[in-house]
XYZ file of C-alpha atoms in Angstrom:
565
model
C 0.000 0.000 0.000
C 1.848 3.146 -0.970
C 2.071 6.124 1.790
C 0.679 9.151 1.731
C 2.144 11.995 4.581
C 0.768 15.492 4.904
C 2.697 18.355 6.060
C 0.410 21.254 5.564
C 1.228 22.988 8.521
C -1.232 25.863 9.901
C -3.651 24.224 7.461
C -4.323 21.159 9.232
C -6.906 22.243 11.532
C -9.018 23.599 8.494
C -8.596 20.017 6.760
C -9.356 18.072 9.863
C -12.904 19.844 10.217
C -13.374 19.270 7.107
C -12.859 15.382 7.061
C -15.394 15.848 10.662
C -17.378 17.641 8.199
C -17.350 15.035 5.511
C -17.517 11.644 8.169
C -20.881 13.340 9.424
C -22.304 14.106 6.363
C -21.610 10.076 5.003
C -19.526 11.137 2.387
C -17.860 7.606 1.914
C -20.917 5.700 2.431
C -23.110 8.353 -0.365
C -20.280 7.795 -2.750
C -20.611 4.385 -2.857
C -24.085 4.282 -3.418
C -23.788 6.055 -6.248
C -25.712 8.852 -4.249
C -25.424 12.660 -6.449
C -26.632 14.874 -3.431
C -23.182 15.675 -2.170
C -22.838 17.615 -5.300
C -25.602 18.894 -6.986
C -29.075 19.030 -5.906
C -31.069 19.176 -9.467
C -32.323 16.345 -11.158
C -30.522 17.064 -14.320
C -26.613 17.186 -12.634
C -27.735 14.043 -10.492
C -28.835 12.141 -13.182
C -25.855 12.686 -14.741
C -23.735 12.131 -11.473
C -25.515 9.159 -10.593
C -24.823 7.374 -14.003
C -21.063 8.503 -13.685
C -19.606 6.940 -10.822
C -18.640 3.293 -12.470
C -15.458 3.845 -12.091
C -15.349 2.644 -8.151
C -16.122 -0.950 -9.094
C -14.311 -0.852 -12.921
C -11.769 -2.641 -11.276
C -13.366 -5.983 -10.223
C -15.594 -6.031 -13.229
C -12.231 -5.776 -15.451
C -11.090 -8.763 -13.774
C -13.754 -10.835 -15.702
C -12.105 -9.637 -18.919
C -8.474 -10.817 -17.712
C -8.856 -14.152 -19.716
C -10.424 -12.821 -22.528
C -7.742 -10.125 -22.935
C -4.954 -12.955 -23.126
C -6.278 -14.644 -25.686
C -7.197 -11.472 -27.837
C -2.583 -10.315 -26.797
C -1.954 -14.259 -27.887
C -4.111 -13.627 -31.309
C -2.453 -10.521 -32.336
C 0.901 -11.627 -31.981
C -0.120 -14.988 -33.576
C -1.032 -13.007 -36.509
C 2.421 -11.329 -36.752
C 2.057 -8.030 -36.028
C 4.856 -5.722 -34.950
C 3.598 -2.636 -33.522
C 0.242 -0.719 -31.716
C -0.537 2.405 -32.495
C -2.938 3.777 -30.059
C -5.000 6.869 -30.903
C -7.831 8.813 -28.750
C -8.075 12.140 -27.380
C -7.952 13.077 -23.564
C -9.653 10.475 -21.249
C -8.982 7.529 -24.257
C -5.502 8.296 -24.887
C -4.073 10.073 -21.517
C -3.395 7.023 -19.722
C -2.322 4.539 -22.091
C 0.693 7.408 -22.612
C 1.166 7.249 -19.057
C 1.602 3.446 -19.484
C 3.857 3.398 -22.314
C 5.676 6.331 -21.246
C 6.791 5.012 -17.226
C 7.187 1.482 -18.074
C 9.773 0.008 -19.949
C 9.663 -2.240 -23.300
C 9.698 -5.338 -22.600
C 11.250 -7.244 -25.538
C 8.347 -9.866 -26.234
C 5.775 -7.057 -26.022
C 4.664 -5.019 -28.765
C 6.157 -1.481 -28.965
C 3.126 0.863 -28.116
C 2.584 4.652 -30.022
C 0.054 6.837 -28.728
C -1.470 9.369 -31.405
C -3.319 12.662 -29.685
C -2.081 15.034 -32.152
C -3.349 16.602 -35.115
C -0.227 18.023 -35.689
C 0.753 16.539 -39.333
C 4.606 16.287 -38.834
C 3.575 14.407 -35.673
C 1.219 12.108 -37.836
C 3.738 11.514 -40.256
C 6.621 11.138 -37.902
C 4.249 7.696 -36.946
C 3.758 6.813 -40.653
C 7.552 6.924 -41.591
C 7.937 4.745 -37.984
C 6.225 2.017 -38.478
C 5.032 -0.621 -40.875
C 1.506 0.422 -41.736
C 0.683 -3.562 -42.718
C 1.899 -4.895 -39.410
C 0.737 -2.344 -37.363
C -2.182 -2.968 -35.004
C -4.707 0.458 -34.750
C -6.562 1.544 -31.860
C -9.384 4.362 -32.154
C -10.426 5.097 -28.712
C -13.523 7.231 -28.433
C -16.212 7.262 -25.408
C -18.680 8.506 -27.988
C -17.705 7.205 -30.835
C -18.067 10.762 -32.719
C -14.500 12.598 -31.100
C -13.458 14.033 -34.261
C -9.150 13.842 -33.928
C -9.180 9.477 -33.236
C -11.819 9.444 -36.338
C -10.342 11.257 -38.196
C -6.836 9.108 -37.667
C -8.549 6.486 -38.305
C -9.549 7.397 -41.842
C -5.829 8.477 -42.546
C -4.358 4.832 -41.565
C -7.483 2.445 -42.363
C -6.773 4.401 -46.212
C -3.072 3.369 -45.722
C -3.500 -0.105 -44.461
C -6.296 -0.285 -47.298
C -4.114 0.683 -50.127
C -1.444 -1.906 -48.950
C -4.327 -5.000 -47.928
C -7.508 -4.293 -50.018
C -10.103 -5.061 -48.288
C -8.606 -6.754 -45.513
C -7.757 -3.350 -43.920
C -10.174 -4.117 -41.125
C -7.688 -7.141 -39.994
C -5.599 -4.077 -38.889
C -8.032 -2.244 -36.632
C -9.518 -2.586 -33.144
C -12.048 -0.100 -31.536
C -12.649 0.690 -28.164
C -15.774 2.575 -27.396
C -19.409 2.452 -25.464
C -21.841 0.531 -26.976
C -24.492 1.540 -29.852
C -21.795 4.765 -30.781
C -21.583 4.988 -34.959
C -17.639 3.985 -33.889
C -19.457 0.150 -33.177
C -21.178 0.767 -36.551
C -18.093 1.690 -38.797
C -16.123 -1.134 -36.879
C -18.651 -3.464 -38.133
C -18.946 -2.172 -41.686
C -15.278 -2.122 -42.490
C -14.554 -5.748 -40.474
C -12.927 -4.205 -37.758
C -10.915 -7.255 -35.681
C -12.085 -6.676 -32.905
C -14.992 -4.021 -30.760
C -14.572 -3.862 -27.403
C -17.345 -2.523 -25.680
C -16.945 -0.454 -22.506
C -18.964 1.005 -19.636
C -21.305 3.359 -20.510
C -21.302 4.616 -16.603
C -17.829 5.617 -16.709
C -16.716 9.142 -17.649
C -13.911 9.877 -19.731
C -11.519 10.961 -17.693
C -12.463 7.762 -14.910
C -11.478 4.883 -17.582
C -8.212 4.597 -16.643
C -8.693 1.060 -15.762
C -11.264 0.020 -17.897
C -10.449 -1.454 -21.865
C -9.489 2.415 -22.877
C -6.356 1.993 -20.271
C -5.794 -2.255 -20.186
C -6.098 -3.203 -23.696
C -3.305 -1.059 -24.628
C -1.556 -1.798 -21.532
C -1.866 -6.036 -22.136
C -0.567 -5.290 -25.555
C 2.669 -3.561 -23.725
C 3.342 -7.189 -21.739
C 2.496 -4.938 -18.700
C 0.908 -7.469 -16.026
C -2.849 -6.261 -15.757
C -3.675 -8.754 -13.236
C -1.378 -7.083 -11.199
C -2.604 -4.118 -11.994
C -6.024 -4.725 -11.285
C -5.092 -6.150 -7.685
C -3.158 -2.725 -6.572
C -6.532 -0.784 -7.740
C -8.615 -3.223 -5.691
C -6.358 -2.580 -2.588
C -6.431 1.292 -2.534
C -10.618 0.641 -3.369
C -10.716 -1.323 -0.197
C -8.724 1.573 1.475
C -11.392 4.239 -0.023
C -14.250 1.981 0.985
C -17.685 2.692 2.218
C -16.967 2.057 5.555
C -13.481 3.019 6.264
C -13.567 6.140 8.462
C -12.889 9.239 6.441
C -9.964 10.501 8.747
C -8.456 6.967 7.440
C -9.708 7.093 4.300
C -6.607 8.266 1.723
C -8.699 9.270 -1.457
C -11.124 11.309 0.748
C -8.169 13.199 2.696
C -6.127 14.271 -0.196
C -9.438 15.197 -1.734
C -10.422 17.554 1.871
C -6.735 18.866 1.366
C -7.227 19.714 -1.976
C -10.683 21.241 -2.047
C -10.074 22.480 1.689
C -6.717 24.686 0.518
C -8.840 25.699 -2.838
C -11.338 27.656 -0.842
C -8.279 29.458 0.859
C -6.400 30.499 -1.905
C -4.410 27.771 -2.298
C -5.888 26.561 -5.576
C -2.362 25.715 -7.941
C -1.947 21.947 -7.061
C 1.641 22.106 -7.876
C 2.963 18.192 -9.594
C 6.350 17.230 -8.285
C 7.822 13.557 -9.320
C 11.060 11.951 -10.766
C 11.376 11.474 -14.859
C 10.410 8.156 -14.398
C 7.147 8.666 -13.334
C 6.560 12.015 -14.465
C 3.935 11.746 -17.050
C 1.713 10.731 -14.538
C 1.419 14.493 -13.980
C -0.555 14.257 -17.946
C -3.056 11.955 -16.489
C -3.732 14.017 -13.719
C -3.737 16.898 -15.326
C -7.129 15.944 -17.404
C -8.399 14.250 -13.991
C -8.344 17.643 -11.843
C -8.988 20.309 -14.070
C -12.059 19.210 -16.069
C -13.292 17.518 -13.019
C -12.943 20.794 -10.744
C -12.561 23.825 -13.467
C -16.223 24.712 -13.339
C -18.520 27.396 -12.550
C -15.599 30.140 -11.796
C -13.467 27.863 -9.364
C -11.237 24.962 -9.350
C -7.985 23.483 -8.545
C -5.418 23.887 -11.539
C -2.784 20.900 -11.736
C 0.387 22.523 -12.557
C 2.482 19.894 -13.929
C 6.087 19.361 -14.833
C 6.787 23.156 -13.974
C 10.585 23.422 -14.247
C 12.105 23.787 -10.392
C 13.510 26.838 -8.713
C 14.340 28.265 -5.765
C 11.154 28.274 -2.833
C 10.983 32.036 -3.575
C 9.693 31.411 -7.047
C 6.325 29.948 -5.547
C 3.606 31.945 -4.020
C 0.637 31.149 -1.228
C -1.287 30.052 -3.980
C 0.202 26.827 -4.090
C -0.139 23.477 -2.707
C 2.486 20.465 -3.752
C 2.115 16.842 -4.339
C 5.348 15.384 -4.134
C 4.693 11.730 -5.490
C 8.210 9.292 -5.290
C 9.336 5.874 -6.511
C 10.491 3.877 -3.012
C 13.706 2.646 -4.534
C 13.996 6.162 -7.003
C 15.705 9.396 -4.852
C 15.780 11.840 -6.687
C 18.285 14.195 -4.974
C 17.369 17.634 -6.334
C 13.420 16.939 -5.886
C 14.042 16.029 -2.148
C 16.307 18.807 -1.470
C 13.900 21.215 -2.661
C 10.276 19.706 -1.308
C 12.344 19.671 2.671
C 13.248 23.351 1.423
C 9.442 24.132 0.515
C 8.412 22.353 3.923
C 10.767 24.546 6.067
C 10.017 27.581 3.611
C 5.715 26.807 5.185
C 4.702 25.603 2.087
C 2.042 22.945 2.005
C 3.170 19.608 1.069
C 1.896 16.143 0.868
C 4.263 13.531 -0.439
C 3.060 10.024 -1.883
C 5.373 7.544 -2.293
C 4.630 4.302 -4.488
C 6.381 1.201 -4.075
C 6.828 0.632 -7.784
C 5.545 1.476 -11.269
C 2.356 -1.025 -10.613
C 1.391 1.292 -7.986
C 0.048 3.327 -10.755
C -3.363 1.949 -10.984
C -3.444 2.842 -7.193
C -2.755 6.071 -7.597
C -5.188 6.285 -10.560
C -8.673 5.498 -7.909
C -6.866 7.487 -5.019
C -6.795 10.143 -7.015
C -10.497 9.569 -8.818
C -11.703 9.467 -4.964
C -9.782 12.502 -4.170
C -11.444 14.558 -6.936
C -14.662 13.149 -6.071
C -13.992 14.705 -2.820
C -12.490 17.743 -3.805
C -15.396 18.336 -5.809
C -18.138 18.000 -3.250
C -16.357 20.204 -0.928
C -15.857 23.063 -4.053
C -19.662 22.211 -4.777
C -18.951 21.340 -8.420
C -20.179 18.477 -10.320
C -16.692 16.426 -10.490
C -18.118 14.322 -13.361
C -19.209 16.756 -16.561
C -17.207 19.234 -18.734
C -19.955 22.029 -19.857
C -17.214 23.946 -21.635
C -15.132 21.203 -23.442
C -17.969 21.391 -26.291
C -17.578 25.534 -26.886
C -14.212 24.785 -28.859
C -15.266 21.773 -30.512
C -18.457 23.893 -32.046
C -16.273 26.841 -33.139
C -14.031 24.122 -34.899
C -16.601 22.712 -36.799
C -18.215 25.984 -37.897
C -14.533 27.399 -39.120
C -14.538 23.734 -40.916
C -18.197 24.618 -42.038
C -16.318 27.394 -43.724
C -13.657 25.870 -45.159
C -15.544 23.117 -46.737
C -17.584 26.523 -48.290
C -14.462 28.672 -48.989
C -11.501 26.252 -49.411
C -10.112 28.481 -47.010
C -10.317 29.492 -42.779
C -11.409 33.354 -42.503
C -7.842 35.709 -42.867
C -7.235 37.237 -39.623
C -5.173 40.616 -39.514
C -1.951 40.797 -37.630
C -2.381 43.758 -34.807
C 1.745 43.737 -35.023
C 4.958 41.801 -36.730
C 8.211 42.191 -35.787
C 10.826 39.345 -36.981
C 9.636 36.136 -37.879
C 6.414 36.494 -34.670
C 3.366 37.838 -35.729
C 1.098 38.663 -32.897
C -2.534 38.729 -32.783
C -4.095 40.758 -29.933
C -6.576 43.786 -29.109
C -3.981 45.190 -27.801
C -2.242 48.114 -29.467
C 1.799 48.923 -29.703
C 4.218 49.873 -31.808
C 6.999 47.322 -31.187
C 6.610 43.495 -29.129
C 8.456 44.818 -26.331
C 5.582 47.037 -25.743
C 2.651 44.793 -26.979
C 4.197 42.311 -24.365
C 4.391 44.893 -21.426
C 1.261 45.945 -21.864
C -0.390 41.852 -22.303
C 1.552 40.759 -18.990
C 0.881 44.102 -16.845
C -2.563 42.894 -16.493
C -1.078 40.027 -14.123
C -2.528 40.152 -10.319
C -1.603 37.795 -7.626
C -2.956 34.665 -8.184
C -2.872 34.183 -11.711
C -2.006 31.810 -13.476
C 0.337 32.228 -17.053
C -0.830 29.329 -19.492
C 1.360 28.677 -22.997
C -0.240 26.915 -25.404
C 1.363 25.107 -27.880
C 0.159 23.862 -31.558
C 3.300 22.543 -31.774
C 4.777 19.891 -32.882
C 6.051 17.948 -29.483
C 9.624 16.752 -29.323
C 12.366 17.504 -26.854
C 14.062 20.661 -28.864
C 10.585 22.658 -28.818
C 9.186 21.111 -24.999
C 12.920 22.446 -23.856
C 12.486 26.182 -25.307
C 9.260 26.267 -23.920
C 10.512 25.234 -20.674
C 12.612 27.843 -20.587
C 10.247 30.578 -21.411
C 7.978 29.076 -18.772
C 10.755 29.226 -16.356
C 11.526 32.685 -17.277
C 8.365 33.833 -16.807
C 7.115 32.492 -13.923
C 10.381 33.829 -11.702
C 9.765 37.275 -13.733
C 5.687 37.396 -12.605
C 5.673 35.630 -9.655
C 2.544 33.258 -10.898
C 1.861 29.448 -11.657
C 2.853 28.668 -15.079
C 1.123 25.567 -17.479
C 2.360 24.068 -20.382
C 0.322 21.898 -22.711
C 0.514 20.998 -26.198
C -2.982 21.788 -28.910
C -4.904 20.415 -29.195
C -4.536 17.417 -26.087
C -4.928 19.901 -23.766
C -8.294 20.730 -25.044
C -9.655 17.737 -23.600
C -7.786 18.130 -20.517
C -7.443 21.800 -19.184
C -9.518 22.956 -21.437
C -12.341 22.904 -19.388
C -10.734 24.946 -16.835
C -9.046 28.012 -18.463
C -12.880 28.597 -20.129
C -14.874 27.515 -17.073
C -12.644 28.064 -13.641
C -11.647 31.313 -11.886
C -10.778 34.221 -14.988
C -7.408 34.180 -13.486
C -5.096 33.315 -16.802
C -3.025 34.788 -18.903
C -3.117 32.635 -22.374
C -0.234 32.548 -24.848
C -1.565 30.556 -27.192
C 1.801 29.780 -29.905
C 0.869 28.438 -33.892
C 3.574 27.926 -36.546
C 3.854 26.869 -40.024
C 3.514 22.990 -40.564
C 7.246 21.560 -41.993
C 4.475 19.166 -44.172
C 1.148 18.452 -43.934
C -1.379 15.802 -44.778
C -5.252 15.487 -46.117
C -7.610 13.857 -44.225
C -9.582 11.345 -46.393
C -13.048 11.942 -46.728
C -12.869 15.748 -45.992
C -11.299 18.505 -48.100
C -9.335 19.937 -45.212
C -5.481 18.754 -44.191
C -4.431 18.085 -40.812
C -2.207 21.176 -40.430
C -5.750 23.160 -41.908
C -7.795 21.215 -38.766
C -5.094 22.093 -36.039
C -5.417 25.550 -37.478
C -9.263 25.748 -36.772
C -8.837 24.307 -33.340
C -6.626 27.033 -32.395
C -8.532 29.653 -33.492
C -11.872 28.015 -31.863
C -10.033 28.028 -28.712
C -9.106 31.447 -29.192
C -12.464 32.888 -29.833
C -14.313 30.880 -26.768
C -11.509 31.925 -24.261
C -12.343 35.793 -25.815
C -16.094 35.152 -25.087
C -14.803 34.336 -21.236
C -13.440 37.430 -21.245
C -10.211 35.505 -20.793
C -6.653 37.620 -21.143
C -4.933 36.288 -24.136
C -2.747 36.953 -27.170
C -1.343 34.444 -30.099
C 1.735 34.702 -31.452
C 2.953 33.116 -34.835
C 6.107 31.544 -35.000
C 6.647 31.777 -38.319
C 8.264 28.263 -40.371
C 11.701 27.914 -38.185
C 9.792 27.228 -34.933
C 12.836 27.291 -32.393
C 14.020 30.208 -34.259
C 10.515 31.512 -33.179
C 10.601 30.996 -29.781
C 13.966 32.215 -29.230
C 13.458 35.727 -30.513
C 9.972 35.616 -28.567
C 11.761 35.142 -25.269
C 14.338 38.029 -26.268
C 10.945 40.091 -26.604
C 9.882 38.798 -23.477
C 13.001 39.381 -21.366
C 13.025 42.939 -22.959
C 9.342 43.500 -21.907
C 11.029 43.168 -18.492
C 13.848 45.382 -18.231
């Protein structure tokens, strides 16, 4: 059972009548029965509550797929194939990444890809990797209807097609609920295999359900095993375990309890090894909690500093392998403790401890949620980006072409694209980041393609920036982190500053069965993100990078550090 110590100082007392709070009120016992009332009292949220909490038995009922998901590994490596490519968007694709990211290859498993991009280089990075004929696909959608895993699933089923005919279908698996059109288009093109999931399990919950474990079996990982660690923090978090014992519901009263007092930037700490955890949770907290104008941001992978660099807005997870120190983390989380920062440190015994940590944290939210009165288990403004998309495709489909949008300024290679007015960047900067107040938060935004040279600059910007401001920073990459924070920079606190960084596509690549490209639909994402964080009255600006992207960002941070001189 991995260990979970809080040192929260003052804060304590708060958080302790809070967990009286909860014990008295049955919290445990109502979330169990699948009760809604300690979050919503209409009949429209609890109807949606009550058919959203699957995910505290998902667990045991996988274990009745254990055998079947043996013999569907043993087929597909009877049938000689070489490689998975896995592709979803936020709740199907966030923790199979985790998986294949943290744990190693094992060298009779098959190599795992996860696609969540519509950036095209990224998509034909994949291509160019692998061998489209013995390559297993995935689409993962809840719905069946999430536009990015359809629409890489036309791309490669027209691939595999031109290379097998009309045994294409050989090559692809789907993972969705049951009746979606994705069960339908399985059928019609002789998919190999449907799995059908649990229609009472959000998104963001199926961690251990087929959209985490039949990627993960494919890996070699041991799911059994998996399964069994999930069961024993469930049986922690149980109905009747006393809340004050209870390790889902007290980092959920910590989290939610600190929220309410300003402490509301859950700040991620963990080795490399395990780091892209932080992805997982990232999704989990912030379109769980990022609703109705409060919340508690996840602010992951934020490169480390001194304990001067972080404000009392913050409260820190430090999660830790047992037999992993990492010597710089654990010199800085003792300096954060003596420094009176809140910390609570989690330490797992191994990678397997994973599926732990995914229910202890699903309780937590749960938790966290009731206490923030929030429904933990919708995303009311995920949809606002996905309709502007589709209406800018709408126009494309008309004009062959996305609306031109003016420039306000260009200087160098950056163009920028603000209401704000100046006659150099330096300026147009100064002005864009005066509007900071204590307790912000300063969110980049990348349409990007990911890969260590670009994640690095933008590291360093981030870095740069948050030591210059004093705020939280958050990094995520377009347009993942639409179905992940997403939710919160349109519906939490209007707190954010939003840099929100496009660039010329290298290549690019049509998407069959539509007359737009990739690059053209990452485009329209971006700018339907734009426009619904402008109708939240959000504080933002886009910059254009121009084609040489690291050539981009460099001369943006030279604006940037001359903004603050």
């Amino acid at each position: 059972m991995t260990g979970q110590i809080l040192n929260i100082g003052g804060h304590m007392a708060a958080v302790r009548e809070r967990l009286r709070s909860l014990e008295g009120e049955q919290f445990s016992l109502r979330l169990w029965r699948k009760d809604p009332s300690p979050w919503k009292a209409d009949p429209e949220n609890q109807k949606g509550i009550r058919n959203a909490l699957g995910w505290l038995h998902v667990a045991e009922k996988m274990e009745e797929s254990l055998h079947d998901l043996s013999k569907f590994v043993a087929e597909i490596r009877a049938a000689g194939f070489r490689h998975v490519v896995h592709m979803g968007m936020g709740g199907s694709s966030l923790a199979p990444l985790t998986f294949q990211r943290i744990f190693l290859q094992s060298p009779e498993a098959l190599p795992l890809t996860v696609l969540d991009t519509t950036d095209p280089v990224s998509i034909l990075k994949i291509e160019r990797e692998v061998s489209v004929g013995e390559t297993l696909f995935i689409i993962a959608s809840k719905s069946g209807t999430t536009a990015e895993p359809l629409a890489f699933g036309e791309y490669f089923y027209a691939k595999v097609e031109a290379y097998k005919g009309n045994r294409a279908g050989e090559n692809f698996v789907a993972i969705t609920d049951p009746g979606t059109p994705l069960v339908k288009l399985a059928q019609e093109r002789g998919f190999r295999r449907t799995f059908l999931s649990f229609p009472d399990i959000g998104g963001r919950y199926s961690a251990l359900s087929h959209f985490g474990l039949v990627p993960v079996a494919l890996m070699g990982i041991n799911v059994a095993e998996l399964l069994h660690r999930a069961q024993q923090m469930a049986h922690s978090c149980g109905p009747s375990v006393p809340v004050q014992e209870n390790p889902g519901v007290i980092l959920g009263a910590v989290m939610g309890e600190l929220a309410l007092r300003g402490r509301d930037k859950l700040t991620l700490l963990m080795p490399e090894s395990i780091a892209t955890l932080g992805l997982w949770l990232e999704q989990l907290l912030a379109e769980s909690t990022g609703k109705e104008g409060t919340g508690v941001l996840p602010v992951d992978h934020e490169p480390l500093g001194f304990p001067s660099a972080f404000g009392k807005d913050r409260l820190f997870t430090y999660m830790r392998l047992k037999d992993e120190v990492d010597v710089n983390l654990e010199r800085l989380i003792d300096e954060l403790r003596k420094a009176g920062q809140p910390v609570v440190t989690i330490q797992m015994s191994d990678r397997l401890d994973l599926a732990q940590e995914f229910f202890r944290w699903e309780v937590a939210t749960a938790a966290a949620g009731a206490i923030l009165r929030i429904n933990p288990f919708d995303q009311p403004n995920v949809q606002e980006s996905k309709d502007n998309t589709n209406r800018l495709l709408d126009r494309v489909r008309q004009d062959g072409k996305l609306p031109e949008v003016t420039a306000t300024l260009k200087e160098g290679p950056l163009s920028f694209y603000t209401t704000e007015k100046a006659q150099n960047a330096k300026d147009l900067l100064k002005t864009f980041l005066a509007q900071a107040r204590p307790g912000d938060f300063f969110a980049l935004q990348a349409y990007l393609p990911e890969g260590p040279p670009i994640t690095q600059a933008l590291q360093t910007m981030r870095k740069h920036l948050r030591d210059w401001l004093g705020l939280a920073t958050t990094l995520g990459y377009g347009p993942r982190f639409l179905h992940s924070t997403g939710q919160f920079h349109k519906g939490g606190p209007n707190t954010g500053l939003f840099l929100q960084l496009t660039a010329d596509d290298a290549e690019d690549a049509a998407i069959p069965g539509t007359s737009y490209t990739f690059g053209l639909f990452k485009r329209a994402q971006a700018l339907g993100d734009l426009e619904a964080l402008k109708k939240h009255g959000r504080r933002v600006i886009r910059v254009h990078l121009g084609a040489d992207i690291i050539h981009g960002l460099e001369t943006l941070s030279q604006f940037f550090k001359k903004a603050g001189e």
